Short mmCIF file of C-alpha atoms in Angstrom, two decimals:
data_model
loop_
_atom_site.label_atom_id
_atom_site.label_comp_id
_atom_site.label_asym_id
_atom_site.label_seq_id
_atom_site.Cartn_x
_atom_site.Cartn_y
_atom_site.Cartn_z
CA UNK A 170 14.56 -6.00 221.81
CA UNK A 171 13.12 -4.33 224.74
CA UNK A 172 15.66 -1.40 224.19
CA UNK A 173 14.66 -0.85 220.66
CA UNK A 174 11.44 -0.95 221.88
CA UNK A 175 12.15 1.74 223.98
CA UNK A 176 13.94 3.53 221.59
CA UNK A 177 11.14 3.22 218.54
CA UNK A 178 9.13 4.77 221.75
CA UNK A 179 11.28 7.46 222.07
CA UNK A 180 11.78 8.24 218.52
CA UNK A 181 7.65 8.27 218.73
CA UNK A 182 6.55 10.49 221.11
CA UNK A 183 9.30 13.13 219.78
CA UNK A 184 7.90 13.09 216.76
CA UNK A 185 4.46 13.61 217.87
CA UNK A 186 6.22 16.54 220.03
CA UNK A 187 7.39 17.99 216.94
CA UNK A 188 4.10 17.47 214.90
CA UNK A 189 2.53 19.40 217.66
CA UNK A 190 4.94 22.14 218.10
CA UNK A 191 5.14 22.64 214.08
CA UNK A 192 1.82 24.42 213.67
CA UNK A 193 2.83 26.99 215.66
CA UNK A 194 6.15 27.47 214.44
CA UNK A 195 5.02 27.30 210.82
CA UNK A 196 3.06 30.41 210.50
CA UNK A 197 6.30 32.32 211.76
CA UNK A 198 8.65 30.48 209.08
CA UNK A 199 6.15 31.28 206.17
CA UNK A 200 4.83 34.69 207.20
CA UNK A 201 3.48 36.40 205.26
CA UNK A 202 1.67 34.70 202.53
CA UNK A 203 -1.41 36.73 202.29
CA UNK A 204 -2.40 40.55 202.48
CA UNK A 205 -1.53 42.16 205.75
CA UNK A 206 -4.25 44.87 207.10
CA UNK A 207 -3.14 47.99 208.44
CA UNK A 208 -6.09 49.67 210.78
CA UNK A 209 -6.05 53.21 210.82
CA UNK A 210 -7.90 55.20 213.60
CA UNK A 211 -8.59 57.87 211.70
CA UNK A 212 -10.94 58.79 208.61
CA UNK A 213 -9.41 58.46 205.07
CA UNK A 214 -8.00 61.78 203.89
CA UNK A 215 -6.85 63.37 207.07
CA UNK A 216 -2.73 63.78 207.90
CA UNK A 217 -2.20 60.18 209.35
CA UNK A 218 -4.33 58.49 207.38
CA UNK A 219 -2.09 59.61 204.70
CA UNK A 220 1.12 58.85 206.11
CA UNK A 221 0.00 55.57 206.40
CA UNK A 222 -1.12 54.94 202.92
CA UNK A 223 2.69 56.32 202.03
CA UNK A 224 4.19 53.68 204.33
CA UNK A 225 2.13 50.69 203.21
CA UNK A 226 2.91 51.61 199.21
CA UNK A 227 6.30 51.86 200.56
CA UNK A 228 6.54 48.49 202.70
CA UNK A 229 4.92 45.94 200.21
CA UNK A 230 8.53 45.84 198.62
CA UNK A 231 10.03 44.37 201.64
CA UNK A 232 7.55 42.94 202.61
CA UNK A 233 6.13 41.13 199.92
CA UNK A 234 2.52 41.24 200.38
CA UNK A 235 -0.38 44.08 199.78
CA UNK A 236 -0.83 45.90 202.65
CA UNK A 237 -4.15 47.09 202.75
CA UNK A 238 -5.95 50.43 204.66
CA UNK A 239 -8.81 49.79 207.33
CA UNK A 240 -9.78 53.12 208.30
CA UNK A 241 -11.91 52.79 211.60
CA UNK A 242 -12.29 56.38 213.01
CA UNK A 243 -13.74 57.51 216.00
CA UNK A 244 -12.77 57.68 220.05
CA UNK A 245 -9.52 59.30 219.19
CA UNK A 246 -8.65 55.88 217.57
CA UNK A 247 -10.14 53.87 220.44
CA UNK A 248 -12.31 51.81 218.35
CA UNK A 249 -9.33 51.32 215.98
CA UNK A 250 -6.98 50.02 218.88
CA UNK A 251 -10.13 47.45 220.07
CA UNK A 252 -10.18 45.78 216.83
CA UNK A 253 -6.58 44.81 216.76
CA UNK A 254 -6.36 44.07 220.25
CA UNK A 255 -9.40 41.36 219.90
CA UNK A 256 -7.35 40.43 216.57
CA UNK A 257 -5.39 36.96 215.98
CA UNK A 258 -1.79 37.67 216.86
CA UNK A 259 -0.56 35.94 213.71
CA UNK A 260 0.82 39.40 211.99
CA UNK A 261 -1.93 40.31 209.47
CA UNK A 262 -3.71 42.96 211.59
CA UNK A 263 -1.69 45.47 212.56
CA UNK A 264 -2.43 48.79 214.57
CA UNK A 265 -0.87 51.83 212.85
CA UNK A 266 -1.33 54.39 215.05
CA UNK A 267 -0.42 58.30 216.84
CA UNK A 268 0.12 58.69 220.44
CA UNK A 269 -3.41 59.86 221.57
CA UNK A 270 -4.56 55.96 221.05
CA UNK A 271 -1.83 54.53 223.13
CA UNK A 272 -0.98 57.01 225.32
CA UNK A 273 -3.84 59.40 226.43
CA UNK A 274 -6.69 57.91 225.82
CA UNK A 275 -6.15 55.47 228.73
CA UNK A 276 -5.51 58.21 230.85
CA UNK A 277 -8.61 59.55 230.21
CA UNK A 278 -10.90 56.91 230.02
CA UNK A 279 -10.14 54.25 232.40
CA UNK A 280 -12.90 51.96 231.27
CA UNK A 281 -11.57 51.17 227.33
CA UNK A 282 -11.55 48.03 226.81
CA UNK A 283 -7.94 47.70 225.89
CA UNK A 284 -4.77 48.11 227.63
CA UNK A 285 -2.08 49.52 225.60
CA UNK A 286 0.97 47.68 227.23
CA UNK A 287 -0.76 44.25 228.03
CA UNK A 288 -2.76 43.73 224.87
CA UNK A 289 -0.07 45.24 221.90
CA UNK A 290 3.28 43.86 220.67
CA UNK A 291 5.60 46.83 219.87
CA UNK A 292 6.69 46.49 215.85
CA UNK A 293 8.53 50.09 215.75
CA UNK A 294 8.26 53.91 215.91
CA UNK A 295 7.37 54.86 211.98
CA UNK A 296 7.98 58.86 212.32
CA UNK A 297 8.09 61.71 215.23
CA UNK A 298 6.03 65.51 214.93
CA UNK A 299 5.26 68.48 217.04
CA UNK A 300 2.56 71.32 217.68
CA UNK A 301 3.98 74.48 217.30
CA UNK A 302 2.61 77.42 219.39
CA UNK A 303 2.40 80.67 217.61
CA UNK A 304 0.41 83.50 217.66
CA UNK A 305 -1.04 86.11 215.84
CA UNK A 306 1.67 88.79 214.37
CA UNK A 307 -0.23 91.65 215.34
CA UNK A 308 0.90 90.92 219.07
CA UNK A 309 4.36 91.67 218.19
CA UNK A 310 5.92 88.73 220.63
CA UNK A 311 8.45 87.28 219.71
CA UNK A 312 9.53 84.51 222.44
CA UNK A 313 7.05 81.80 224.14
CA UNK A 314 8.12 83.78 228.09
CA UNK A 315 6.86 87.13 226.56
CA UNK A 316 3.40 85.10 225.46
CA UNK A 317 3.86 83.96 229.42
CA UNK A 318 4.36 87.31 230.45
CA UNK A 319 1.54 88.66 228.44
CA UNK A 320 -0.80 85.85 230.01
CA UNK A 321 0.16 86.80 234.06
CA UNK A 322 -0.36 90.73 232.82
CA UNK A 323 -3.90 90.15 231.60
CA UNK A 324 -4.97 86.93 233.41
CA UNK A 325 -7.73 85.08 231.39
CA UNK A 326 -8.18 86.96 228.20
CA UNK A 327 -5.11 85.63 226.01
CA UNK A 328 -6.96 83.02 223.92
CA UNK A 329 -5.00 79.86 222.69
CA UNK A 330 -6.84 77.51 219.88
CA UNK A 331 -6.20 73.48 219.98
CA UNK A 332 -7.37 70.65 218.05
CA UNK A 333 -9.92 69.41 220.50
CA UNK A 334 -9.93 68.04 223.81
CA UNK A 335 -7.67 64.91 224.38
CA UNK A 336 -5.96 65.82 221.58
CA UNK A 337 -1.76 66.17 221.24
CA UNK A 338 -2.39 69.58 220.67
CA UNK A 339 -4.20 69.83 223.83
CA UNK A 340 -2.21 68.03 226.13
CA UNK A 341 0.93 70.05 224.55
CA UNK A 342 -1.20 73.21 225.81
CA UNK A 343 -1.77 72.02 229.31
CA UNK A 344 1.91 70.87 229.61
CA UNK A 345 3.15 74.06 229.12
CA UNK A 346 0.94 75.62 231.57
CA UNK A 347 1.83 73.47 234.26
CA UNK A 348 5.47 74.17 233.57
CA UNK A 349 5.41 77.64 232.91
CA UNK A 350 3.24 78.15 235.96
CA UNK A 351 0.59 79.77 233.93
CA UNK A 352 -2.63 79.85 232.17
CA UNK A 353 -4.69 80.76 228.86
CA UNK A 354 -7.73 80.57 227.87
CA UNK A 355 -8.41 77.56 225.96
CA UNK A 356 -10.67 77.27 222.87
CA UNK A 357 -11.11 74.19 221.31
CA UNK A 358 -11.64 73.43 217.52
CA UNK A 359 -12.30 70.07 215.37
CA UNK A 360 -9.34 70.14 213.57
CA UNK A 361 -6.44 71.87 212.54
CA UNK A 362 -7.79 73.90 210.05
CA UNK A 363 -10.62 75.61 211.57
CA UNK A 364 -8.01 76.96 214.25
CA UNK A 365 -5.93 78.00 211.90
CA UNK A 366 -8.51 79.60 210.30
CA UNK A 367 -9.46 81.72 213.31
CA UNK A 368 -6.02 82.71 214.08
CA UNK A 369 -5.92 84.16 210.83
CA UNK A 370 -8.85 85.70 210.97
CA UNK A 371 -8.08 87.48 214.47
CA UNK A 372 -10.46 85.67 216.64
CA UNK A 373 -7.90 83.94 218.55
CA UNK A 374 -4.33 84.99 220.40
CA UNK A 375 -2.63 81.78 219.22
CA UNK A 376 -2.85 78.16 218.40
CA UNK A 377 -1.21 75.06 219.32
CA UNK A 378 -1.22 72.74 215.90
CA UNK A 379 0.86 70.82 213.70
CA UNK A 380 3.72 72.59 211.80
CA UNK A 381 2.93 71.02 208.26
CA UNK A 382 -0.41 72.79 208.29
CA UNK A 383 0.75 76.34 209.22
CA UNK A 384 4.08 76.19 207.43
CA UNK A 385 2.99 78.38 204.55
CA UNK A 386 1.57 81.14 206.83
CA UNK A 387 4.43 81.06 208.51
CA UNK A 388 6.85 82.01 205.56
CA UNK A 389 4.76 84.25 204.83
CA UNK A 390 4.39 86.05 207.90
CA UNK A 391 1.23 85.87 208.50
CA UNK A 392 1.35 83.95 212.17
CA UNK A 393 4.24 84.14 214.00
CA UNK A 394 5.81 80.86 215.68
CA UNK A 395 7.01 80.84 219.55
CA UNK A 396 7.88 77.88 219.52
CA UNK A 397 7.95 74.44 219.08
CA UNK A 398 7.03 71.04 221.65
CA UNK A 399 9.77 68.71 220.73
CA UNK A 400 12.87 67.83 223.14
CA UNK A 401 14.96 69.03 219.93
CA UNK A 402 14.94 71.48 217.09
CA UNK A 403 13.22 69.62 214.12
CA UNK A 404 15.63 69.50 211.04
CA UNK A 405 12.52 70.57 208.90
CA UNK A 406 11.97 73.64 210.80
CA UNK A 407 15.10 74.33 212.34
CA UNK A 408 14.40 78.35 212.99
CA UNK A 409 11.66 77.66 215.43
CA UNK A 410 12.90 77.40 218.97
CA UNK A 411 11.81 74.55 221.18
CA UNK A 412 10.00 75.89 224.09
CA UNK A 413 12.73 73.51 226.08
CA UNK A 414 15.56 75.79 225.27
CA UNK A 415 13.46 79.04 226.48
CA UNK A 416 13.27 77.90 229.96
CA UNK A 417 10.55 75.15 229.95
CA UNK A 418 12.39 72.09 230.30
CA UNK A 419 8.80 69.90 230.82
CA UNK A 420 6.82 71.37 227.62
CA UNK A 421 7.71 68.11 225.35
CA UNK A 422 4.95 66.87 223.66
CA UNK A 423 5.43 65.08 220.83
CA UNK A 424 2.87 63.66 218.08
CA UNK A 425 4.43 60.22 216.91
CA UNK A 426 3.26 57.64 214.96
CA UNK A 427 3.96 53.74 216.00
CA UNK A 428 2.90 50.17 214.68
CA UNK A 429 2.01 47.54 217.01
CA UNK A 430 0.65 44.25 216.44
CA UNK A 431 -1.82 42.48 218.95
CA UNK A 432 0.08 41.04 222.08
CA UNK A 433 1.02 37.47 222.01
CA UNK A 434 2.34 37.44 218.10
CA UNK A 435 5.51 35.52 217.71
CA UNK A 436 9.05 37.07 218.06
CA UNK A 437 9.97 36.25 214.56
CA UNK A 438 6.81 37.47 212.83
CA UNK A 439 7.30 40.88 214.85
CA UNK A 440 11.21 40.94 213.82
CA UNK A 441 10.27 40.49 210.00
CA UNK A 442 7.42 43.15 210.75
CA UNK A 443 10.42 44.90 212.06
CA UNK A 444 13.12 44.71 209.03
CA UNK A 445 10.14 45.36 206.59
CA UNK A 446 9.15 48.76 208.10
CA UNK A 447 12.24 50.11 209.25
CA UNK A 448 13.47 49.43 205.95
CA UNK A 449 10.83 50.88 204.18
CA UNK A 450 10.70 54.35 206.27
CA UNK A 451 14.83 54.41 206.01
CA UNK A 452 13.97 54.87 201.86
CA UNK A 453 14.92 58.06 200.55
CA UNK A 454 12.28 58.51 198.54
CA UNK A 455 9.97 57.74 201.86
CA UNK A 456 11.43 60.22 203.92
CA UNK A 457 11.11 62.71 201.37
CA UNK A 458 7.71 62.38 201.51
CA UNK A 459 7.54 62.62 205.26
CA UNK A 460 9.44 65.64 204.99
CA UNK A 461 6.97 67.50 202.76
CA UNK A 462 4.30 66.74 206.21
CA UNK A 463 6.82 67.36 208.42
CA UNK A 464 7.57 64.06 210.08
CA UNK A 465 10.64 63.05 210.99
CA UNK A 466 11.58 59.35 209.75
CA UNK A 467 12.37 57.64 213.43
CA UNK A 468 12.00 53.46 213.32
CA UNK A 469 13.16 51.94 216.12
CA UNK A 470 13.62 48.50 217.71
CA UNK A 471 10.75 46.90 219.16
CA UNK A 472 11.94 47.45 222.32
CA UNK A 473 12.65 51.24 222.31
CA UNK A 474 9.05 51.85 221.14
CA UNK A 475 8.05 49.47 224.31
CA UNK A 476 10.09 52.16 226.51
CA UNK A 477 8.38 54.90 224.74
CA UNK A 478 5.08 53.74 225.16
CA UNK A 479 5.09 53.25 228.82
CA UNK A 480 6.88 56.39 229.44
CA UNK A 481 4.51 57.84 227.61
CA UNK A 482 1.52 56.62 229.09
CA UNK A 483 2.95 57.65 232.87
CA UNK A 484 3.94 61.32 231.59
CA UNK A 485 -0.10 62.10 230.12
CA UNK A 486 -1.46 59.81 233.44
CA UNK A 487 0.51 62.14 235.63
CA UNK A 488 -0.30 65.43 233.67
CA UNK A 489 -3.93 64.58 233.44
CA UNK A 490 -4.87 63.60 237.02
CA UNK A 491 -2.55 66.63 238.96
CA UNK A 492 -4.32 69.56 236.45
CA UNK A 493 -7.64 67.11 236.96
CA UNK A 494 -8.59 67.29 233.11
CA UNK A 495 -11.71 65.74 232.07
CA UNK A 496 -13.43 64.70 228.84
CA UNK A 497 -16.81 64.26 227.54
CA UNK A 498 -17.30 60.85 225.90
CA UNK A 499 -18.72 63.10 222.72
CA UNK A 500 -15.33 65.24 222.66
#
């Protein structure tokens, strides 16, 4: 008797083990079985903002839930990447997101109150993109070492626009003057379009921007590409050059786009997260769509985008404190 006793003890306390263990594992098993909120640090109608509307019409297939938009701009998407840091890791607040969030922002400002590595949970890389530098026809260059060349002939007159401080386009800039061993005259703008704008208009040497928004100009002649910041030729503009293949093996600065959930959510939620996405941005239809923006499709495995990240975050650390760049908390 006393070893059934024992036994109906035994049989007791593991199933109060397993009663308390199965809340957590539940949420995992059943996930998801409501909306799932995608926060965007960027206001609506602007290039990522966009991308990510494409990916969540895309995902709800595989996924099998709405995925719904919460734009929260501002800080270079600071205040975006606070609010799903401070989130519940259960899956249904998720952080979709470009580099400068992740990567240079914490470079910059060391008192945010977020760390990208300890408080996310990589979910995977959604696409990869690339400033282009080009430059105003009218200069007749045709190679990123003549714009170089140009630069150490007339030192501090050869005037190159970027999308505001902090910005890819920016820190693209400043890497390839610290690897070409040279330097320009920067002017700022708030946005894309106002730079291009001014290039166009002759008040600038060059720019440093996105490819998708000076494509058009660019077939037509009107600016004249140098060359482009990836480690690769992009497949979507495969005539430009990279500037690594000129003689500037540093100058790779790439604008991608990642999803990360806040730190602490379960293994298996993240690996349906995972399958959902990565099967969504492997659609055809999807990565025509990226295509017409000119973003290259790249998922990966949690993991890899865990690499990236902190590779990432030492490579704009490094850049920023050795060329001592600074920013203004308005910029």
């Amino acid at each position: 008797m006393a070893r059934f006793r024992r036994l109906n003890g035994l049989i007791a306390a593991g199933s109060i083990a397993g009663a308390l263990m199965a809340p957590s594992a539940a949420p995992a098993q059943t996930f998801p079985n409501h909306p799932v909120r995608l926060v965007v640090g960027f206001a609506p109608g602007g290039n990522t903002d966009l991308i990510a509307r494409i990916v969540a019409d895309k995902v709800q297939g595989p996924l099998g839930q709405r995925v719904i938009i919460d734009n929260r701009g501002g800080a270079n998407g600071a205040i975006a990447a606070d609010t799903v840091a401070k989130a519940a890791p259960d899956g249904y607040t998720l952080f979709f997101t470009t580099v400068g969030a992740v990567a240079i922002n914490p470079a910059f400002r060391k008192d945010l109150p977020y760390d990208p590595v300890r408080d996310f949970a990589p979910v995977t890389l959604i696409g990869r993109a690339a400033p282009v530098l080009a430059t105003d026809p009218a200069l007749g260059l045709k190679s990123a070492p003549e714009l170089v060349a140009l630069a150490r002939q007339k030192p501090n007159t050869v005037s190159i626009g970027m999308t505001g401080v902090g910005a890819i386009s920016h820190m693209a800039l400043e890497l390839f003057e610290a690897t070409a061993d040279v330097k320009f005259v920067h002017v700022p703008f708030r946005g894309s379009g106002p730079a291009l704008a001014d290039l166009l208009g002759g008040h600038v040497n060059g720019i440093v921007i996105d490819v998708s928004v000076m494509l058009e100009h660019i077939k037509a002649g009107k600016i004249k590409p140098l060359g482009i910041t990836s480690a690769v030729r992009s497949d979507l503009v495969p005539e430009i050059p990279t500037l690594v293949e000129q003689g500037y093996p540093g100058a790779v600065a790439e604008n991608w786009t990642g999803l990360f959930a806040p730190a602490k959510t379960p293994p298996e939620i993240i690996a349906k997260l995972n399958a959902a996405f990565t099967s969504a941005v492997n659609d055809p239809d999807m990565r025509r769509k990226f295509a017409e923006n000119a973003i290259s499709p790249a998922p990966t495995s949690p993991e890899e985008l865990g690499q990236l990240l902190r590779s990432e975050n030492e490579k704009w650390d490094k850049l920023i404190r050795e060329k001592g760049i600074t920013v203004k908390p308005e910029d």
